[in-house]
mmCIF file of C-alpha atoms in Angstrom:
data_model
loop_
_atom_site.group_PDB
_atom_site.id
_atom_site.type_symbol
_atom_site.label_atom_id
_atom_site.label_comp_id
_atom_site.label_asym_id
_atom_site.label_seq_id
_atom_site.Cartn_x
_atom_site.Cartn_y
_atom_site.Cartn_z
ATOM 1 C CA MET A 1 -2.464 12.068 1.159
ATOM 2 C CA PHE A 2 0.645 13.744 -0.298
ATOM 3 C CA GLU A 3 2.070 13.994 3.218
ATOM 4 C CA THR A 4 1.594 10.241 3.594
ATOM 5 C CA ILE A 5 3.332 9.574 0.279
ATOM 6 C CA SER A 6 6.238 11.760 1.430
ATOM 7 C CA LYS A 7 6.496 9.797 4.687
ATOM 8 C CA VAL A 8 6.534 6.485 2.803
ATOM 9 C CA TYR A 9 9.254 7.779 0.481
ATOM 10 C CA GLY A 10 11.243 8.803 3.547
ATOM 11 C CA ILE A 11 11.219 5.331 5.127
ATOM 12 C CA LEU A 12 12.330 3.587 1.921
ATOM 13 C CA ASP A 13 16.050 2.953 1.500
ATOM 14 C CA ALA A 14 18.086 3.247 -1.717
ATOM 15 C CA ARG A 15 17.349 -0.328 -2.798
ATOM 16 C CA ASP A 16 13.603 0.218 -2.369
ATOM 17 C CA LYS A 17 13.750 3.414 -4.414
ATOM 18 C CA ARG A 18 15.611 1.671 -7.261
ATOM 19 C CA ALA A 19 12.928 -1.019 -7.298
ATOM 20 C CA ALA A 20 10.261 1.709 -7.440
ATOM 21 C CA VAL A 21 11.925 3.276 -10.507
ATOM 22 C CA CYS A 22 11.997 -0.102 -12.299
ATOM 23 C CA LEU A 23 8.330 -0.592 -11.459
ATOM 24 C CA LEU A 24 7.529 2.855 -12.847
ATOM 25 C CA ILE A 25 9.108 1.874 -16.185
ATOM 26 C CA VAL A 26 6.879 -1.205 -16.276
ATOM 27 C CA PHE A 27 3.831 1.031 -15.721
ATOM 28 C CA VAL A 28 4.800 3.342 -18.587
ATOM 29 C CA VAL A 29 5.160 0.413 -20.998
ATOM 30 C CA MET A 30 1.801 -0.919 -19.816
ATOM 31 C CA ALA A 31 0.183 2.470 -20.470
ATOM 32 C CA GLY A 32 1.556 2.507 -24.021
ATOM 33 C CA LEU A 33 0.129 -0.930 -24.737
ATOM 34 C CA GLU A 34 -3.211 0.116 -23.245
ATOM 35 C CA VAL A 35 -3.474 3.149 -25.511
ATOM 36 C CA PHE A 36 -2.460 1.168 -28.571
ATOM 37 C CA GLY A 37 -5.080 -1.463 -27.783
ATOM 38 C CA VAL A 38 -7.882 1.091 -27.408
ATOM 39 C CA GLY A 39 -6.725 2.931 -30.518
ATOM 40 C CA ALA A 40 -6.658 -0.320 -32.497
ATOM 41 C CA ILE A 41 -10.295 -1.000 -31.579
ATOM 42 C CA PHE A 42 -11.298 2.540 -32.613
ATOM 43 C CA TRP A 43 -9.486 2.429 -35.933
ATOM 44 C CA PHE A 44 -10.742 -1.071 -36.717
ATOM 45 C CA LEU A 45 -14.377 -0.104 -36.054
ATOM 46 C CA SER A 46 -13.961 3.074 -38.112
ATOM 47 C CA ALA A 47 -12.700 1.002 -41.036
ATOM 48 C CA VAL A 48 -15.483 -1.574 -40.672
ATOM 49 C CA MET A 49 -18.253 1.056 -40.483
ATOM 50 C CA ASP A 50 -17.092 2.850 -43.622
ATOM 51 C CA PRO A 51 -14.191 1.201 -45.549
ATOM 52 C CA SER A 52 -14.242 3.995 -48.106
ATOM 53 C CA LYS A 53 -13.073 6.506 -45.474
ATOM 54 C CA MET A 54 -10.051 4.517 -44.362
ATOM 55 C CA ASN A 55 -7.764 6.779 -46.333
ATOM 56 C CA ASP A 56 -9.302 9.831 -44.615
ATOM 57 C CA ILE A 57 -7.949 8.695 -41.228
ATOM 58 C CA PRO A 58 -4.277 9.812 -41.163
ATOM 59 C CA PHE A 59 -3.011 6.934 -39.057
ATOM 60 C CA LEU A 60 -4.763 4.253 -41.140
ATOM 61 C CA ALA A 61 -3.651 5.909 -44.374
ATOM 62 C CA THR A 62 -0.035 5.881 -43.185
ATOM 63 C CA VAL A 63 -0.226 2.219 -42.181
ATOM 64 C CA ARG A 64 -1.820 1.265 -45.493
ATOM 65 C CA ARG A 65 0.845 2.996 -47.508
ATOM 66 C CA GLY A 66 3.521 1.339 -45.395
ATOM 67 C CA THR A 67 2.103 -2.159 -45.849
ATOM 68 C CA GLY A 68 1.287 -1.721 -49.531
ATOM 69 C CA ILE A 69 -2.126 -3.418 -49.125
ATOM 70 C CA GLU A 70 -4.447 -2.270 -51.918
ATOM 71 C CA THR A 71 -7.881 -3.877 -51.368
ATOM 72 C CA ASP A 72 -10.161 -2.757 -48.534
ATOM 73 C CA SER A 73 -11.058 -6.300 -47.473
ATOM 74 C CA ALA A 74 -7.406 -7.360 -47.181
ATOM 75 C CA PHE A 75 -6.614 -4.265 -45.168
ATOM 76 C CA LEU A 76 -9.534 -4.998 -42.836
ATOM 77 C CA PHE A 77 -8.148 -8.491 -42.232
ATOM 78 C CA PHE A 78 -4.771 -6.926 -41.507
ATOM 79 C CA LEU A 79 -6.306 -4.478 -39.015
ATOM 80 C CA GLY A 80 -8.174 -7.332 -37.346
ATOM 81 C CA GLY A 81 -4.923 -9.241 -36.892
ATOM 82 C CA CYS A 82 -3.205 -6.166 -35.463
ATOM 83 C CA LEU A 83 -6.112 -5.700 -33.053
ATOM 84 C CA PHE A 84 -5.821 -9.299 -31.859
ATOM 85 C CA LEU A 85 -2.051 -8.997 -31.374
ATOM 86 C CA ALA A 86 -2.422 -5.683 -29.539
ATOM 87 C CA ILE A 87 -4.938 -7.138 -27.093
ATOM 88 C CA LEU A 88 -2.830 -10.279 -26.644
ATOM 89 C CA ALA A 89 0.302 -8.249 -25.920
ATOM 90 C CA ARG A 90 -1.606 -6.009 -23.546
ATOM 91 C CA ASN A 91 -2.990 -8.933 -21.537
ATOM 92 C CA MET A 92 0.346 -10.748 -21.388
ATOM 93 C CA PHE A 93 2.140 -7.650 -20.162
ATOM 94 C CA ALA A 94 -0.701 -6.965 -17.711
ATOM 95 C CA ALA A 95 0.167 -10.270 -16.029
ATOM 96 C CA VAL A 96 3.819 -9.146 -15.816
ATOM 97 C CA THR A 97 2.678 -5.843 -14.291
ATOM 98 C CA VAL A 98 0.588 -7.589 -11.637
ATOM 99 C CA TYR A 99 3.557 -9.796 -10.730
ATOM 100 C CA ALA A 100 5.854 -6.774 -10.501
ATOM 101 C CA GLN A 101 3.392 -4.882 -8.270
ATOM 102 C CA GLU A 102 2.852 -7.793 -5.892
ATOM 103 C CA ARG A 103 6.556 -8.537 -5.704
ATOM 104 C CA PHE A 104 7.340 -4.913 -4.902
ATOM 105 C CA MET A 105 4.720 -4.760 -2.145
ATOM 106 C CA LEU A 106 5.692 -8.079 -0.546
ATOM 107 C CA GLY A 107 9.377 -7.222 -0.821
ATOM 108 C CA ARG A 108 8.854 -3.914 0.968
ATOM 109 C CA ASN A 109 6.832 -5.672 3.672
ATOM 110 C CA TYR A 110 9.658 -8.172 4.182
ATOM 111 C CA ARG A 111 12.373 -5.519 4.360
ATOM 112 C CA LEU A 112 10.431 -3.102 6.573
ATOM 113 C CA SER A 113 9.540 -5.837 9.060
ATOM 114 C CA LEU A 114 13.212 -6.849 9.280
ATOM 115 C CA ARG A 115 14.278 -3.221 9.724
ATOM 116 C CA LEU A 116 11.763 -2.721 12.506
ATOM 117 C CA LEU A 117 12.796 -5.955 14.210
ATOM 118 C CA ASP A 118 16.488 -4.999 13.968
ATOM 119 C CA ASN A 119 15.710 -1.632 15.533
ATOM 120 C CA TYR A 120 13.801 -3.216 18.404
ATOM 121 C CA VAL A 121 16.518 -5.812 19.049
ATOM 122 C CA ARG A 122 19.099 -3.021 19.319
ATOM 123 C CA LEU A 123 17.076 -0.935 21.782
ATOM 124 C CA PRO A 124 18.529 -0.472 25.279
ATOM 125 C CA TYR A 125 17.614 -3.364 27.546
ATOM 126 C CA LEU A 126 15.578 -1.261 29.988
ATOM 127 C CA LYS A 127 13.477 0.146 27.132
ATOM 128 C CA ILE A 128 12.720 -3.330 25.806
ATOM 129 C CA VAL A 129 11.618 -4.742 29.184
ATOM 130 C CA ARG A 130 9.289 -1.778 29.670
ATOM 131 C CA GLU A 131 7.548 -2.447 26.352
ATOM 132 C CA ASN A 132 4.700 -4.921 26.078
ATOM 133 C CA SER A 133 5.959 -7.915 24.092
ATOM 134 C CA ALA A 134 2.531 -8.409 22.492
ATOM 135 C CA ASP A 135 2.549 -4.799 21.300
ATOM 136 C CA LEU A 136 6.035 -5.169 19.793
ATOM 137 C CA THR A 137 4.914 -8.372 18.049
ATOM 138 C CA LYS A 138 1.847 -6.597 16.693
ATOM 139 C CA ARG A 139 3.983 -3.784 15.293
ATOM 140 C CA VAL A 140 6.406 -6.097 13.500
ATOM 141 C CA LEU A 141 3.759 -8.453 12.077
ATOM 142 C CA ASN A 142 0.399 -6.700 11.954
ATOM 143 C CA ASP A 143 1.242 -2.994 11.645
ATOM 144 C CA ILE A 144 3.960 -3.435 9.015
ATOM 145 C CA TRP A 145 1.587 -5.605 6.989
ATOM 146 C CA ARG A 146 -1.069 -2.885 7.268
ATOM 147 C CA ILE A 147 1.410 -0.276 6.038
ATOM 148 C CA SER A 148 2.385 -2.546 3.126
ATOM 149 C CA THR A 149 -1.150 -3.459 2.060
ATOM 150 C CA GLY A 150 -2.888 -0.269 3.141
ATOM 151 C CA ILE A 151 -0.380 2.372 2.024
ATOM 152 C CA ILE A 152 2.505 1.085 -0.116
ATOM 153 C CA PHE A 153 0.427 -1.140 -2.400
ATOM 154 C CA PRO A 154 -2.408 1.434 -2.826
ATOM 155 C CA ILE A 155 0.161 4.098 -3.728
ATOM 156 C CA VAL A 156 1.833 1.791 -6.255
ATOM 157 C CA ASP A 157 -1.528 0.704 -7.654
ATOM 158 C CA SER A 158 -2.746 4.301 -7.897
ATOM 159 C CA VAL A 159 0.397 5.349 -9.778
ATOM 160 C CA SER A 160 -0.060 2.435 -12.162
ATOM 161 C CA LYS A 161 -3.724 3.236 -12.804
ATOM 162 C CA ALA A 162 -3.052 6.979 -13.046
ATOM 163 C CA ILE A 163 -0.389 6.476 -15.740
ATOM 164 C CA VAL A 164 -2.722 4.267 -17.778
ATOM 165 C CA ALA A 165 -5.683 6.620 -17.294
ATOM 166 C CA GLY A 166 -3.531 9.624 -18.189
ATOM 167 C CA ALA A 167 -2.363 7.973 -21.402
ATOM 168 C CA LEU A 168 -5.952 7.098 -22.369
ATOM 169 C CA ILE A 169 -7.123 10.632 -21.604
ATOM 170 C CA ALA A 170 -4.340 12.027 -23.808
ATOM 171 C CA PHE A 171 -5.517 9.775 -26.634
ATOM 172 C CA LEU A 172 -9.126 10.903 -26.156
ATOM 173 C CA LEU A 173 -8.031 14.547 -26.136
ATOM 174 C CA TRP A 174 -6.245 13.948 -29.412
ATOM 175 C CA THR A 175 -9.461 12.440 -30.832
ATOM 176 C CA ASN A 176 -11.979 15.023 -29.551
ATOM 177 C CA TRP A 177 -10.643 17.467 -26.983
ATOM 178 C CA ILE A 178 -13.899 19.378 -26.371
ATOM 179 C CA LEU A 179 -15.909 16.255 -25.576
ATOM 180 C CA THR A 180 -13.083 14.783 -23.514
ATOM 181 C CA LEU A 181 -12.636 17.893 -21.385
ATOM 182 C CA THR A 182 -16.373 18.012 -20.735
ATOM 183 C CA VAL A 183 -16.474 14.367 -19.694
ATOM 184 C CA MET A 184 -13.363 14.579 -17.506
ATOM 185 C CA GLY A 185 -14.501 17.781 -15.810
ATOM 186 C CA THR A 186 -17.797 16.159 -14.892
ATOM 187 C CA MET A 187 -16.094 13.039 -13.558
ATOM 188 C CA VAL A 188 -13.578 14.983 -11.444
ATOM 189 C CA VAL A 189 -16.239 17.162 -9.825
ATOM 190 C CA ILE A 190 -18.570 14.278 -8.982
ATOM 191 C CA ALA A 191 -15.722 12.032 -7.774
ATOM 192 C CA ALA A 192 -14.469 14.813 -5.472
ATOM 193 C CA LEU A 193 -17.955 15.305 -4.050
ATOM 194 C CA VAL A 194 -18.169 11.577 -3.290
ATOM 195 C CA ILE A 195 -14.638 10.938 -1.959
ATOM 196 C CA MET A 196 -13.785 14.037 0.083
ATOM 197 C CA PRO A 197 -16.531 13.673 2.746
ATOM 198 C CA LEU A 198 -15.282 10.148 3.503
ATOM 199 C CA LYS A 199 -11.697 11.199 4.266
ATOM 200 C CA ARG A 200 -12.162 12.318 7.891
ATOM 201 C CA ARG A 201 -14.288 9.296 8.803
ATOM 202 C CA LEU A 202 -11.717 6.855 7.419
ATOM 203 C CA ARG A 203 -8.884 8.569 9.311
ATOM 204 C CA SER A 204 -10.916 8.236 12.523
ATOM 205 C CA ILE A 205 -11.511 4.535 11.866
ATOM 206 C CA GLY A 206 -7.776 4.054 11.293
ATOM 207 C CA ASN A 207 -6.935 5.611 14.677
ATOM 208 C CA ASP A 208 -9.484 3.410 16.438
ATOM 209 C CA LEU A 209 -8.154 0.280 14.724
ATOM 210 C CA ILE A 210 -4.678 0.889 16.168
ATOM 211 C CA SER A 211 -5.989 0.857 19.739
ATOM 212 C CA THR A 212 -8.338 -2.095 19.229
ATOM 213 C CA ASP A 213 -5.605 -4.157 17.565
ATOM 214 C CA ALA A 214 -3.298 -3.450 20.503
ATOM 215 C CA SER A 215 -6.036 -4.518 22.927
ATOM 216 C CA ARG A 216 -6.654 -7.762 21.028
ATOM 217 C CA PHE A 217 -2.985 -8.724 20.908
ATOM 218 C CA THR A 218 -2.404 -7.800 24.559
ATOM 219 C CA SER A 219 -5.447 -9.740 25.754
ATOM 220 C CA LEU A 220 -4.416 -12.887 23.899
ATOM 221 C CA SER A 221 -0.820 -12.601 25.074
ATOM 222 C CA GLU A 222 -1.907 -12.329 28.701
ATOM 223 C CA ILE A 223 -4.283 -15.279 28.371
ATOM 224 C CA PHE A 224 -1.684 -17.606 26.864
ATOM 225 C CA SER A 225 1.303 -16.480 28.938
ATOM 226 C CA GLY A 226 -0.591 -16.455 32.239
ATOM 227 C CA SER A 227 -2.893 -19.416 31.728
ATOM 228 C CA LYS A 228 -1.768 -21.114 34.961
ATOM 229 C CA ASP A 229 -2.475 -18.091 37.161
ATOM 230 C CA ILE A 230 -5.750 -17.397 35.364
ATOM 231 C CA ARG A 231 -6.967 -20.921 36.106
ATOM 232 C CA VAL A 232 -5.792 -20.840 39.724
ATOM 233 C CA PHE A 233 -7.702 -17.627 40.437
ATOM 234 C CA GLY A 234 -10.698 -18.658 38.289
ATOM 235 C CA CYS A 235 -10.744 -15.483 36.200
ATOM 236 C CA GLU A 236 -11.016 -17.045 32.747
ATOM 237 C CA ARG A 237 -14.297 -15.238 32.127
ATOM 238 C CA PHE A 238 -12.756 -11.830 32.876
ATOM 239 C CA PHE A 239 -9.943 -12.211 30.350
ATOM 240 C CA ARG A 240 -12.226 -13.810 27.782
ATOM 241 C CA ASP A 241 -14.700 -10.900 28.021
ATOM 242 C CA ARG A 242 -11.910 -8.346 27.725
ATOM 243 C CA TYR A 243 -10.740 -9.916 24.486
ATOM 244 C CA ALA A 244 -14.349 -10.224 23.257
ATOM 245 C CA ARG A 245 -14.940 -6.471 23.734
ATOM 246 C CA ALA A 246 -11.826 -5.585 21.748
ATOM 247 C CA ALA A 247 -12.645 -8.128 19.009
ATOM 248 C CA PHE A 248 -16.232 -6.843 18.726
ATOM 249 C CA ARG A 249 -14.984 -3.272 18.437
ATOM 250 C CA HIS A 250 -12.523 -4.348 15.738
ATOM 251 C CA ARG A 251 -15.301 -6.111 13.830
ATOM 252 C CA SER A 252 -17.516 -3.012 13.946
ATOM 253 C CA LEU A 253 -14.733 -0.748 12.692
ATOM 254 C CA VAL A 254 -13.836 -3.065 9.805
ATOM 255 C CA LEU A 255 -17.526 -3.366 8.875
ATOM 256 C CA ASN A 256 -17.883 0.422 8.748
ATOM 257 C CA TYR A 257 -14.799 0.686 6.569
ATOM 258 C CA LYS A 258 -15.980 -2.011 4.152
ATOM 259 C CA VAL A 259 -19.307 -0.235 3.629
ATOM 260 C CA ILE A 260 -17.763 3.231 3.249
ATOM 261 C CA ALA A 261 -15.161 1.919 0.803
ATOM 262 C CA GLN A 262 -17.884 0.699 -1.581
ATOM 263 C CA LEU A 263 -19.671 4.044 -1.876
ATOM 264 C CA PRO A 264 -17.332 5.469 -4.561
ATOM 265 C CA HIS A 265 -17.718 2.232 -6.545
ATOM 266 C CA PHE A 266 -21.494 2.566 -6.881
ATOM 267 C CA SER A 267 -21.325 6.288 -7.609
ATOM 268 C CA LEU A 268 -18.678 6.013 -10.326
ATOM 269 C CA GLU A 269 -20.413 3.086 -12.027
ATOM 270 C CA THR A 270 -23.647 5.074 -12.276
ATOM 271 C CA LEU A 271 -21.693 8.086 -13.512
ATOM 272 C CA ALA A 272 -20.041 6.032 -16.268
ATOM 273 C CA VAL A 273 -23.391 4.985 -17.732
ATOM 274 C CA ALA A 274 -24.586 8.593 -17.683
ATOM 275 C CA ILE A 275 -21.402 9.758 -19.437
ATOM 276 C CA ILE A 276 -21.708 7.215 -22.262
ATOM 277 C CA MET A 277 -25.296 8.339 -22.835
ATOM 278 C CA GLY A 278 -24.119 11.946 -22.853
ATOM 279 C CA VAL A 279 -21.432 11.137 -25.439
ATOM 280 C CA VAL A 280 -24.009 9.515 -27.722
ATOM 281 C CA PHE A 281 -26.354 12.512 -27.512
ATOM 282 C CA PHE A 282 -23.474 14.980 -28.007
ATOM 283 C CA VAL A 283 -22.149 13.290 -31.161
ATOM 284 C CA GLN A 284 -25.666 12.795 -32.557
ATOM 285 C CA MET A 285 -26.540 16.460 -32.121
ATOM 286 C CA THR A 286 -23.239 17.796 -33.471
ATOM 287 C CA THR A 287 -22.741 15.468 -36.456
ATOM 288 C CA GLY A 288 -25.980 13.601 -37.164
ATOM 289 C CA ASP A 289 -23.802 10.793 -38.567
ATOM 290 C CA ALA A 290 -24.862 7.359 -37.284
ATOM 291 C CA ALA A 291 -21.470 5.838 -38.070
ATOM 292 C CA ALA A 292 -19.709 8.626 -36.136
ATOM 293 C CA VAL A 293 -22.058 8.077 -33.189
ATOM 294 C CA ILE A 294 -21.278 4.353 -33.088
ATOM 295 C CA THR A 295 -17.504 4.674 -33.471
ATOM 296 C CA THR A 296 -17.171 7.592 -31.030
ATOM 297 C CA ALA A 297 -19.457 6.002 -28.469
ATOM 298 C CA THR A 298 -17.553 2.735 -28.827
ATOM 299 C CA LEU A 299 -14.240 4.547 -28.377
ATOM 300 C CA TYR A 300 -15.400 6.225 -25.164
ATOM 301 C CA ALA A 301 -17.057 3.038 -23.976
ATOM 302 C CA VAL A 302 -13.860 1.021 -24.458
ATOM 303 C CA ALA A 303 -11.730 3.758 -22.907
ATOM 304 C CA GLY A 304 -14.225 4.038 -20.073
ATOM 305 C CA TYR A 305 -14.171 0.277 -19.640
ATOM 306 C CA ARG A 306 -10.403 0.533 -19.162
ATOM 307 C CA MET A 307 -10.464 3.720 -17.075
ATOM 308 C CA LEU A 308 -13.433 3.017 -14.800
ATOM 309 C CA PRO A 309 -11.658 0.208 -12.909
ATOM 310 C CA ALA A 310 -8.632 2.508 -12.680
ATOM 311 C CA VAL A 311 -10.679 5.385 -11.246
ATOM 312 C CA LYS A 312 -12.475 3.049 -8.820
ATOM 313 C CA SER A 313 -9.142 1.537 -7.822
ATOM 314 C CA ILE A 314 -7.668 4.991 -7.187
ATOM 315 C CA ALA A 315 -10.690 5.923 -5.056
ATOM 316 C CA GLN A 316 -10.345 2.646 -3.159
ATOM 317 C CA SER A 317 -6.631 3.285 -2.719
ATOM 318 C CA ILE A 318 -7.315 6.719 -1.268
ATOM 319 C CA ASN A 319 -9.661 5.107 1.243
ATOM 320 C CA GLU A 320 -7.056 2.483 2.141
ATOM 321 C CA ILE A 321 -4.354 5.113 2.592
ATOM 322 C CA GLU A 322 -6.565 7.264 4.822
ATOM 323 C CA LEU A 323 -7.422 4.216 6.942
ATOM 324 C CA SER A 324 -3.783 3.136 7.354
ATOM 325 C CA THR A 325 -2.117 6.549 7.742
ATOM 326 C CA PRO A 326 -2.432 6.530 11.568
ATOM 327 C CA THR A 327 -0.500 3.244 11.655
ATOM 328 C CA LEU A 328 2.297 4.784 9.573
ATOM 329 C CA LYS A 329 2.459 7.790 11.889
ATOM 330 C CA ALA A 330 2.618 5.501 14.929
ATOM 331 C CA LEU A 331 5.544 3.522 13.471
ATOM 332 C CA GLU A 332 7.380 6.317 11.659
ATOM 333 C CA ALA A 333 9.687 7.014 14.609
ATOM 334 C CA ASP A 334 10.403 3.308 15.184
ATOM 335 C CA LEU A 335 11.267 2.797 11.510
ATOM 336 C CA GLY A 336 13.668 5.746 11.676
ATOM 337 C CA LEU A 337 15.629 4.460 14.657
ATOM 338 C CA SER A 338 18.489 3.020 12.618
ATOM 339 C CA SER A 339 20.716 6.093 12.637
ATOM 340 C CA SER A 340 20.299 6.760 16.358
ATOM 341 C CA LEU A 341 20.951 3.122 17.229
ATOM 342 C CA ASP A 342 23.936 2.653 14.947
ATOM 343 C CA ASP A 343 26.446 2.382 17.789
ATOM 344 C CA THR A 344 28.263 -0.728 16.626
ATOM 345 C CA PRO A 345 32.010 -0.058 17.031
ATOM 346 C CA ASP A 346 34.263 -0.342 14.031
ATOM 347 C CA ASP A 347 37.175 -2.787 13.915
ATOM 348 C CA SER A 348 39.585 -0.264 15.466
ATOM 349 C CA GLU A 349 37.380 0.068 18.583
ATOM 350 C CA ARG A 350 36.623 -3.608 19.189
ATOM 351 C CA ILE A 351 37.785 -5.069 22.502
ATOM 352 C CA VAL A 352 39.820 -8.269 22.228
ATOM 353 C CA PHE A 353 38.704 -10.783 24.899
ATOM 354 C CA ASN A 354 41.575 -13.257 25.301
ATOM 355 C CA ASP A 355 41.815 -14.095 29.039
ATOM 356 C CA ARG A 356 39.361 -12.361 31.338
ATOM 357 C CA LEU A 357 36.938 -9.460 31.636
ATOM 358 C CA SER A 358 37.712 -7.127 34.549
ATOM 359 C CA ILE A 359 35.096 -4.737 35.953
ATOM 360 C CA ARG A 360 35.966 -2.077 38.516
ATOM 361 C CA ASN A 361 33.682 0.123 40.631
ATOM 362 C CA VAL A 362 30.518 -0.395 38.531
ATOM 363 C CA SER A 363 27.089 0.767 39.714
ATOM 364 C CA PHE A 364 23.662 0.104 38.158
ATOM 365 C CA SER A 365 20.104 1.244 38.778
ATOM 366 C CA PHE A 366 16.816 0.668 36.944
ATOM 367 C CA GLY A 367 15.594 3.761 35.140
ATOM 368 C CA ASP A 368 15.242 6.880 37.247
ATOM 369 C CA ASN A 369 15.457 5.019 40.553
ATOM 370 C CA ASP A 370 17.857 6.927 42.834
ATOM 371 C CA ARG A 371 18.688 3.818 44.842
ATOM 372 C CA PRO A 372 21.260 1.728 42.904
ATOM 373 C CA THR A 373 20.583 -1.961 42.501
ATOM 374 C CA LEU A 374 24.323 -2.638 42.283
ATOM 375 C CA SER A 375 27.040 -0.365 43.669
ATOM 376 C CA GLY A 376 30.857 -0.455 43.697
ATOM 377 C CA ILE A 377 31.162 -3.801 41.943
ATOM 378 C CA ASP A 378 34.687 -5.149 41.311
ATOM 379 C CA ILE A 379 34.865 -8.495 39.571
ATOM 380 C CA ASP A 380 37.044 -10.573 37.235
ATOM 381 C CA ILE A 381 35.226 -12.903 34.836
ATOM 382 C CA PRO A 382 37.532 -15.539 33.291
ATOM 383 C CA ARG A 383 36.943 -16.500 29.696
ATOM 384 C CA ASN A 384 34.535 -19.440 29.142
ATOM 385 C CA SER A 385 32.967 -19.013 32.598
ATOM 386 C CA SER A 386 29.571 -17.837 33.855
ATOM 387 C CA VAL A 387 28.779 -15.388 36.660
ATOM 388 C CA ALA A 388 25.432 -14.756 38.366
ATOM 389 C CA PHE A 389 24.349 -12.129 40.898
ATOM 390 C CA VAL A 390 22.099 -13.622 43.584
ATOM 391 C CA GLY A 391 20.299 -11.740 46.318
ATOM 392 C CA PRO A 392 16.936 -10.650 47.683
ATOM 393 C CA THR A 393 14.687 -8.309 45.705
ATOM 394 C CA GLU A 394 13.484 -5.448 47.864
ATOM 395 C CA PRO A 395 10.573 -3.244 46.815
ATOM 396 C CA VAL A 396 11.415 0.360 46.212
ATOM 397 C CA LYS A 397 9.745 2.544 48.790
ATOM 398 C CA GLN A 398 7.728 5.316 47.294
ATOM 399 C CA PRO A 399 7.987 8.709 49.039
#
């Protein structure tokens, strides 16, 4: 996975990397609001369960001294208002974060597709005519979209969720580090046991999807571009069945992926319930305080409610990245063509075409063919005129 992230970083240009840094700042702010919201719930419940101990909680005692509120009931109302504002701010900024993520992903898809198209347009003519036009179309439209949605967005989403989860874990460690380390160690071990066996299977599905997508696009292109010949020779059924086989294979692969991708979801959800029960039993056995059990269990439940979607999203993102990595590898060379194709002359090398273009003793052959198609051509082409070469096409005799 880290190799894939490195490859994605390598294909991004300076503008993309600046946008990624701005997005990272948004994620950090979002993590701070998330922690403050969870902490506000914890402190509010602690105050409600036992108002007399509000001054024993350092943070609440500091806030109370700062506000100058004397009565417990008034301070509870104040904490309730702060809780509401914290949740409101968190949800409003969450909407901003979603917008920023989607804009980043769609923007990278737009720019990468244009880069790939520019590279293909600038390829040597003989290389373009040897490529299948349907395959080139698939790469620009389908494969770039798969890289954007299956690699770039999952990486961005995982970073976002990891920052939030890391901030919440730090807060839980500050609250009860022994219990938090126990819970996190259990989650990491079980998550690894669930996710790791799926990695190789998803990579295999990704490789198969590349070939089946190419077959689908090629079959459709041949059907639509050669419809006249297909009808004349009565071979509609042949081409239809060829597309049907590729489409059925694609359907089966996507179905397998959809089922495999849900396995971490069910496992982690079951694990979360078990962890909350374990937290309740742990606090009950160590303290015997019912109020402590309720507040601690509520804290971990709220934090788990925030972290569980993040953990499931990260697991889902790993699956998406493994599925789409073969597509990135297939297009990595094409996306890196810019430097090798940057042969545009500067202003000092440009040829000024005022009157005519004169060509002397020019020869041309297709590819590695030893027999030249054109040989010893001398011609003058006046400006604003057209020239065509007309003659019979002779098959090349194979030795």
